[in-house]
Amino acid sequence: MKNILIIGATGQIGSELTMKLRSIYGNAHVVAGYIRGAEPKGELLESGPAEICDVTDGDAIERIVRRYRIDAIYNLAALLSVVAESKPLMAWHIGIDGLIKVLEVARQHGCMVFTPSSIGSFGPESPADGTPQDTIQRPRTIYGVSKVTTELLSDYYHRKYGTDTRSVRFPGLISYKTPPGGGTTDYACDIYYSAVRGEKFICPIAAGTYMDMMYMPDALNAAINLMEVDHARLKHYNGFNIASMSFEPTQIFEAIRKYKPEFQMDFDVDPLKQANADSWPNSIDDTCAREEWGWKPTFNLDSMTQDMLTRLSKRLLG
Ligand code: AKB
C-alpha cells in the first residue's frame, strides 16, 4: 500500500483508521473520503487530503483513484445492524451497490480492497460457541445478509479477476473517540459513557447474552496487518474471524465497578437488539487469522476498561 483511500473516513472505524494509516504511510498518502453532512473536522481535516466520496458514485471513486494514484481502498461505508433493519433498501444500496462500484474501480486500476464483514454475518443455525471460520451462515437480518454478500462478492472478484480483496468479521467495536451509531453491540461502548458521567446505565441487552467485542486499537491493527501481509500466506481472503474478548452485560458492568464501585445498571431490553444478539455467536474461533497472518489481540476486558475509563474521563470531564 502506497496511496490509500478510506471511504467512510468520518465514521467510527474510519476516523481512527485514517489517522493511524497517516501516521504509518504519511499524511499526504491517505485520502479521507466522506459524504456531505459527515464532513471531516479537526485533525482529520487538517492532517491530510479529504474528498467527497459517495460509495455509490463509481465515477467519483475513479476520479479520486486516478488523481491520487490510489492502490488500496478501505471501504468502510455501511449502516450498522439496527439502523439497517429500519432502512433495508438503503442498507443494501450502500453496502452492496456501493461495494460493486468499489470493486469495479479496483479491478480496473489494480487496487487492493478491504471491506469489513461482521459477526452479524452468522445466524441462529451457526454454531454459537467457538463459531468456526468456515461454517453455515444464514443470517436473519438485512445487515447479516449484506455482510455475507460482501464476503461472497469480494471472493468472486478475487477468483474471477484476481482483485486483491481482504476482510475480517469485526465483533462489536469499543472506542473512546467516535461512538458507534445504530448497532446491536453499541451498549458495550455506551456503558462507559454512563459510568464516566456518573449516570445509571440502562442496558438494552439482557443479562447472560454473550457477544464478541474488541477494543478499537486491536481492530485497527487487524485491518492494517491483514492488508500488509504477503498474499501468498493467505488461504482465506475475505471474512476472517477475529476475536479478543466475549462477555455478557453483567461482566462488563462488574469490570467497570472494579474502578467505579458506585456505578449502577438496570435493564430495559430492546427486542430488536436482543433478537439480533440472540442470533449471533457467543464467541467465534479465530484460529485461521492467527495462523495465516499472525492475528493477536492485545486488550482484554480489564485492560480495555482501565484504558476506556481513563481516556474517556479526560475527554468528557477534561
Ligand atoms: C453492530 O452491532 O451492528 C456492529 C457489528 C457487530 O457488526 N457493531
GROMACS .gro file of C-alpha atoms in nm, residues 49-316:
model
  268
   49PRO     CA    1  -0.626   1.524   0.182
   50ALA     CA    2  -1.004   1.486   0.200
   51GLU     CA    3  -1.250   1.433  -0.087
   52ILE     CA    4  -1.624   1.391  -0.117
   53CYS     CA    5  -1.663   1.022  -0.197
   54ASP     CA    6  -2.007   0.863  -0.202
   55VAL     CA    7  -1.958   0.486  -0.220
   56THR     CA    8  -2.245   0.455  -0.468
   57ASP     CA    9  -2.080   0.700  -0.710
   58GLY     CA   10  -1.832   0.493  -0.913
   59ASP     CA   11  -1.718   0.795  -1.120
   60ALA     CA   12  -1.624   0.989  -0.806
   61ILE     CA   13  -1.430   0.691  -0.670
   62GLU     CA   14  -1.249   0.650  -1.001
   63ARG     CA   15  -1.159   1.023  -1.015
   64ILE     CA   16  -1.001   1.004  -0.671
   65VAL     CA   17  -0.819   0.679  -0.752
   66ARG     CA   18  -0.667   0.839  -1.066
   67ARG     CA   19  -0.587   1.173  -0.902
   68TYR     CA   20  -0.403   1.029  -0.602
   69ARG     CA   21  -0.272   0.710  -0.771
   70ILE     CA   22  -0.460   0.504  -0.512
   71ASP     CA   23  -0.353   0.138  -0.480
   72ALA     CA   24  -0.554   0.039  -0.170
   73ILE     CA   25  -0.913   0.118  -0.072
   74TYR     CA   26  -1.065   0.072   0.273
   75ASN     CA   27  -1.437   0.059   0.202
   76LEU     CA   28  -1.600   0.134   0.539
   77ALA     CA   29  -1.933   0.273   0.419
   78ALA     CA   30  -2.220   0.079   0.581
   79LEU     CA   31  -2.527   0.107   0.804
   80LEU     CA   32  -2.499  -0.083   1.134
   81SER     CA   33  -2.738  -0.364   1.220
   82VAL     CA   34  -3.021  -0.181   1.397
   83VAL     CA   35  -3.044   0.113   1.155
   84ALA     CA   36  -3.014  -0.126   0.861
   85GLU     CA   37  -3.322  -0.315   0.979
   86SER     CA   38  -3.528   0.005   0.965
   87LYS     CA   39  -3.384   0.105   0.622
   88PRO     CA   40  -3.318  -0.224   0.440
   89LEU     CA   41  -3.310  -0.074   0.089
   90MET     CA   42  -3.062   0.191   0.192
   91ALA     CA   43  -2.852  -0.070   0.375
   92TRP     CA   44  -2.835  -0.278   0.056
   93HIS     CA   45  -2.770   0.025  -0.165
   94ILE     CA   46  -2.475   0.144   0.045
   95GLY     CA   47  -2.343  -0.200   0.137
   96ILE     CA   48  -2.376  -0.390  -0.190
   97ASP     CA   49  -2.447  -0.147  -0.476
   98GLY     CA   50  -2.164   0.059  -0.325
   99LEU     CA   51  -1.932  -0.240  -0.288
  100ILE     CA   52  -1.965  -0.342  -0.652
  101LYS     CA   53  -1.876   0.015  -0.758
  102VAL     CA   54  -1.563  -0.004  -0.543
  103LEU     CA   55  -1.472  -0.350  -0.675
  104GLU     CA   56  -1.513  -0.240  -1.037
  105VAL     CA   57  -1.281   0.058  -0.989
  106ALA     CA   58  -1.037  -0.167  -0.802
  107ARG     CA   59  -1.045  -0.426  -1.083
  108GLN     CA   60  -0.973  -0.162  -1.348
  109HIS     CA   61  -0.698   0.016  -1.152
  110GLY     CA   62  -0.536  -0.276  -0.971
  111CYS     CA   63  -0.627  -0.162  -0.618
  112MET     CA   64  -0.643  -0.380  -0.309
  113VAL     CA   65  -0.979  -0.360  -0.125
  114PHE     CA   66  -1.067  -0.406   0.242
  115THR     CA   67  -1.441  -0.422   0.322
  116PRO     CA   68  -1.540  -0.523   0.675
  117SER     CA   69  -1.771  -0.814   0.744
  118SER     CA   70  -1.914  -0.878   1.091
  119ILE     CA   71  -2.016  -1.136   1.350
  120GLY     CA   72  -2.362  -1.038   1.219
  121SER     CA   73  -2.288  -1.249   0.910
  122PHE     CA   74  -2.368  -1.555   1.123
  123GLY     CA   75  -2.720  -1.662   1.215
  124PRO     CA   76  -2.911  -1.885   1.453
  125GLU     CA   77  -2.808  -2.205   1.268
  126SER     CA   78  -2.433  -2.124   1.301
  127PRO     CA   79  -2.263  -2.299   1.595
  128ALA     CA   80  -2.292  -2.041   1.876
  129ASP     CA   81  -1.977  -2.127   2.074
  130GLY     CA   82  -1.637  -2.128   1.910
  131THR     CA   83  -1.806  -2.047   1.577
  132PRO     CA   84  -1.563  -2.181   1.313
  133GLN     CA   85  -1.417  -1.983   1.024
  134ASP     CA   86  -1.599  -2.191   0.764
  135THR     CA   87  -1.949  -2.283   0.874
  136ILE     CA   88  -2.315  -2.225   0.799
  137GLN     CA   89  -2.403  -1.855   0.752
  138ARG     CA   90  -2.778  -1.797   0.727
  139PRO     CA   91  -2.831  -1.459   0.900
  140ARG     CA   92  -3.187  -1.331   0.950
  141THR     CA   93  -3.110  -0.957   0.934
  142ILE     CA   94  -3.056  -0.741   0.624
  143TYR     CA   95  -2.726  -0.641   0.783
  144GLY     CA   96  -2.616  -1.003   0.802
  145VAL     CA   97  -2.742  -1.080   0.451
  146SER     CA   98  -2.543  -0.785   0.315
  147LYS     CA   99  -2.232  -0.891   0.509
  148VAL     CA  100  -2.245  -1.248   0.369
  149THR     CA  101  -2.294  -1.094   0.024
  150THR     CA  102  -1.995  -0.868   0.089
  151GLU     CA  103  -1.778  -1.170   0.161
  152LEU     CA  104  -1.905  -1.363  -0.142
  153LEU     CA  105  -1.876  -1.070  -0.385
  154SER     CA  106  -1.525  -0.990  -0.263
  155ASP     CA  107  -1.425  -1.358  -0.304
  156TYR     CA  108  -1.582  -1.357  -0.652
  157TYR     CA  109  -1.373  -1.060  -0.768
  158HIS     CA  110  -1.067  -1.224  -0.620
  159ARG     CA  111  -1.122  -1.556  -0.802
  160LYS     CA  112  -1.254  -1.419  -1.129
  161TYR     CA  113  -1.037  -1.109  -1.179
  162GLY     CA  114  -0.751  -1.155  -0.932
  163THR     CA  115  -0.855  -0.838  -0.742
  164ASP     CA  116  -0.679  -0.845  -0.405
  165THR     CA  117  -0.979  -0.831  -0.169
  166ARG     CA  118  -0.942  -0.894   0.204
  167SER     CA  119  -1.166  -0.862   0.509
  168VAL     CA  120  -1.231  -0.955   0.869
  169ARG     CA  121  -1.553  -1.024   1.058
  170PHE     CA  122  -1.545  -0.746   1.316
  171PRO     CA  123  -1.702  -0.804   1.656
  172GLY     CA  124  -1.864  -0.512   1.843
  173LEU     CA  125  -1.606  -0.230   1.848
  174ILE     CA  126  -1.545  -0.018   2.155
  175SER     CA  127  -1.376   0.322   2.131
  176TYR     CA  128  -1.344   0.641   2.336
  177LYS     CA  129  -1.307   0.864   2.027
  178THR     CA  130  -1.603   0.822   1.790
  179PRO     CA  131  -1.911   0.646   1.929
  180PRO     CA  132  -2.087   0.384   1.713
  181GLY     CA  133  -2.438   0.458   1.589
  182GLY     CA  134  -2.721   0.213   1.538
  183GLY     CA  135  -2.553  -0.119   1.618
  184THR     CA  136  -2.657  -0.411   1.835
  185THR     CA  137  -2.330  -0.406   2.029
  186ASP     CA  138  -2.336  -0.026   2.100
  187TYR     CA  139  -2.425  -0.088   2.464
  188ALA     CA  140  -2.069  -0.202   2.534
  189CYS     CA  141  -1.947   0.145   2.437
  190ASP     CA  142  -2.240   0.344   2.582
  191ILE     CA  143  -2.194   0.183   2.925
  192TYR     CA  144  -1.855   0.357   2.965
  193TYR     CA  145  -2.007   0.698   2.882
  194SER     CA  146  -2.267   0.647   3.160
  195ALA     CA  147  -2.001   0.530   3.404
  196VAL     CA  148  -1.780   0.833   3.336
  197ARG     CA  149  -2.073   1.078   3.356
  198GLY     CA  150  -2.182   0.925   3.687
  199GLU     CA  151  -2.518   0.814   3.544
  200LYS     CA  152  -2.704   0.486   3.593
  201PHE     CA  153  -2.679   0.273   3.278
  202ILE     CA  154  -2.995   0.121   3.130
  203CYS     CA  155  -2.882  -0.185   2.938
  204PRO     CA  156  -3.079  -0.278   2.623
  205ILE     CA  157  -2.931  -0.630   2.609
  206ALA     CA  158  -3.039  -0.900   2.859
  207ALA     CA  159  -2.802  -1.037   3.123
  208GLY     CA  160  -2.642  -1.362   3.007
  209THR     CA  161  -2.622  -1.256   2.638
  210TYR     CA  162  -2.265  -1.315   2.523
  211MET     CA  163  -2.120  -1.142   2.217
  212ASP     CA  164  -1.767  -1.093   2.084
  213MET     CA  165  -1.625  -0.745   2.138
  214MET     CA  166  -1.296  -0.572   2.060
  215TYR     CA  167  -1.114  -0.254   2.162
  216MET     CA  168  -1.054  -0.018   1.869
  217PRO     CA  169  -0.670  -0.029   1.875
  218ASP     CA  170  -0.684  -0.405   1.813
  219ALA     CA  171  -0.944  -0.361   1.537
  220LEU     CA  172  -0.723  -0.104   1.359
  221ASN     CA  173  -0.422  -0.335   1.383
  222ALA     CA  174  -0.629  -0.619   1.237
  223ALA     CA  175  -0.736  -0.409   0.935
  224ILE     CA  176  -0.382  -0.288   0.869
  225ASN     CA  177  -0.194  -0.613   0.939
  226LEU     CA  178  -0.423  -0.816   0.714
  227MET     CA  179  -0.373  -0.569   0.429
  228GLU     CA  180   0.005  -0.571   0.475
  229VAL     CA  181   0.060  -0.946   0.491
  230ASP     CA  182   0.210  -1.127   0.192
  231HIS     CA  183  -0.076  -1.252  -0.027
  232ALA     CA  184   0.094  -1.593  -0.060
  233ARG     CA  185   0.045  -1.661   0.313
  234LEU     CA  186  -0.336  -1.643   0.288
  235LYS     CA  187  -0.570  -1.935   0.228
  236HIS     CA  188  -0.882  -1.738   0.316
  237TYR     CA  189  -0.909  -1.381   0.194
  238ASN     CA  190  -1.248  -1.249   0.295
  239GLY     CA  191  -1.428  -1.280   0.621
  240PHE     CA  192  -1.156  -1.380   0.867
  241ASN     CA  193  -1.296  -1.443   1.216
  242ILE     CA  194  -1.106  -1.225   1.463
  243ALA     CA  195  -1.170  -1.232   1.837
  244SER     CA  196  -1.030  -1.080   2.152
  245MET     CA  197  -1.299  -1.100   2.422
  246SER     CA  198  -1.652  -1.226   2.468
  247PHE     CA  199  -1.867  -1.107   2.758
  248GLU     CA  200  -2.226  -1.051   2.869
  249PRO     CA  201  -2.363  -0.727   3.021
  250THR     CA  202  -2.308  -0.822   3.386
  251GLN     CA  203  -1.941  -0.894   3.321
  252ILE     CA  204  -1.865  -0.555   3.163
  253PHE     CA  205  -2.067  -0.390   3.443
  254GLU     CA  206  -1.855  -0.570   3.707
  255ALA     CA  207  -1.534  -0.483   3.519
  256ILE     CA  208  -1.630  -0.113   3.544
  257ARG     CA  209  -1.740  -0.147   3.909
  258LYS     CA  210  -1.388  -0.257   3.996
  259TYR     CA  211  -1.280   0.104   3.926
  260LYS     CA  212  -1.613   0.279   3.993
  261PRO     CA  213  -1.782   0.093   4.280
  262GLU     CA  214  -2.075   0.340   4.289
  263PHE     CA  215  -2.177   0.263   3.927
  264GLN     CA  216  -2.534   0.129   3.880
  265MET     CA  217  -2.702  -0.064   3.596
  266ASP     CA  218  -3.059  -0.166   3.520
  267PHE     CA  219  -3.214  -0.346   3.223
  268ASP     CA  220  -3.472  -0.236   2.966
  269VAL     CA  221  -3.430  -0.493   2.691
  270ASP     CA  222  -3.474  -0.371   2.333
  271PRO     CA  223  -3.649  -0.655   2.143
  272LEU     CA  224  -3.480  -0.586   1.807
  273LYS     CA  225  -3.130  -0.562   1.952
  274GLN     CA  226  -3.193  -0.870   2.166
  275ALA     CA  227  -3.317  -1.071   1.865
  276ASN     CA  228  -3.002  -0.975   1.672
  277ALA     CA  229  -2.778  -1.061   1.966
  278ASP     CA  230  -2.953  -1.395   2.020
  279SER     CA  231  -2.895  -1.489   1.657
  280TRP     CA  232  -2.522  -1.400   1.666
  281PRO     CA  233  -2.242  -1.617   1.807
  282ASN     CA  234  -2.148  -1.619   2.175
  283SER     CA  235  -1.783  -1.638   2.076
  284ILE     CA  236  -1.604  -1.703   1.748
  285ASP     CA  237  -1.294  -1.910   1.671
  286ASP     CA  238  -1.012  -1.705   1.513
  287THR     CA  239  -0.754  -1.982   1.458
  288CYS     CA  240  -0.732  -1.919   1.081
  289ALA     CA  241  -0.649  -1.548   1.129
  290ARG     CA  242  -0.385  -1.637   1.389
  291GLU     CA  243  -0.227  -1.900   1.165
  292GLU     CA  244  -0.250  -1.728   0.827
  293TRP     CA  245  -0.148  -1.371   0.913
  294GLY     CA  246  -0.044  -1.369   1.277
  295TRP     CA  247  -0.355  -1.205   1.427
  296LYS     CA  248  -0.308  -1.146   1.800
  297PRO     CA  249  -0.517  -0.905   2.012
  298THR     CA  250  -0.355  -0.706   2.291
  299PHE     CA  251  -0.651  -0.594   2.508
  300ASN     CA  252  -0.878  -0.798   2.734
  301LEU     CA  253  -1.188  -0.678   2.923
  302ASP     CA  254  -0.990  -0.548   3.219
  303SER     CA  255  -0.714  -0.365   3.029
  304MET     CA  256  -0.973  -0.215   2.789
  305THR     CA  257  -1.186  -0.098   3.083
  306GLN     CA  258  -0.892   0.075   3.251
  307ASP     CA  259  -0.793   0.247   2.927
  308MET     CA  260  -1.151   0.346   2.831
  309LEU     CA  261  -1.226   0.494   3.174
  310THR     CA  262  -0.902   0.693   3.184
  311ARG     CA  263  -0.922   0.830   2.829
  312LEU     CA  264  -1.298   0.892   2.828
  313SER     CA  265  -1.276   1.076   3.163
  314LYS     CA  266  -1.009   1.301   3.014
  315ARG     CA  267  -1.220   1.364   2.703
  316LEU     CA  268  -1.556   1.421   2.874
   0.00000   0.00000   0.00000
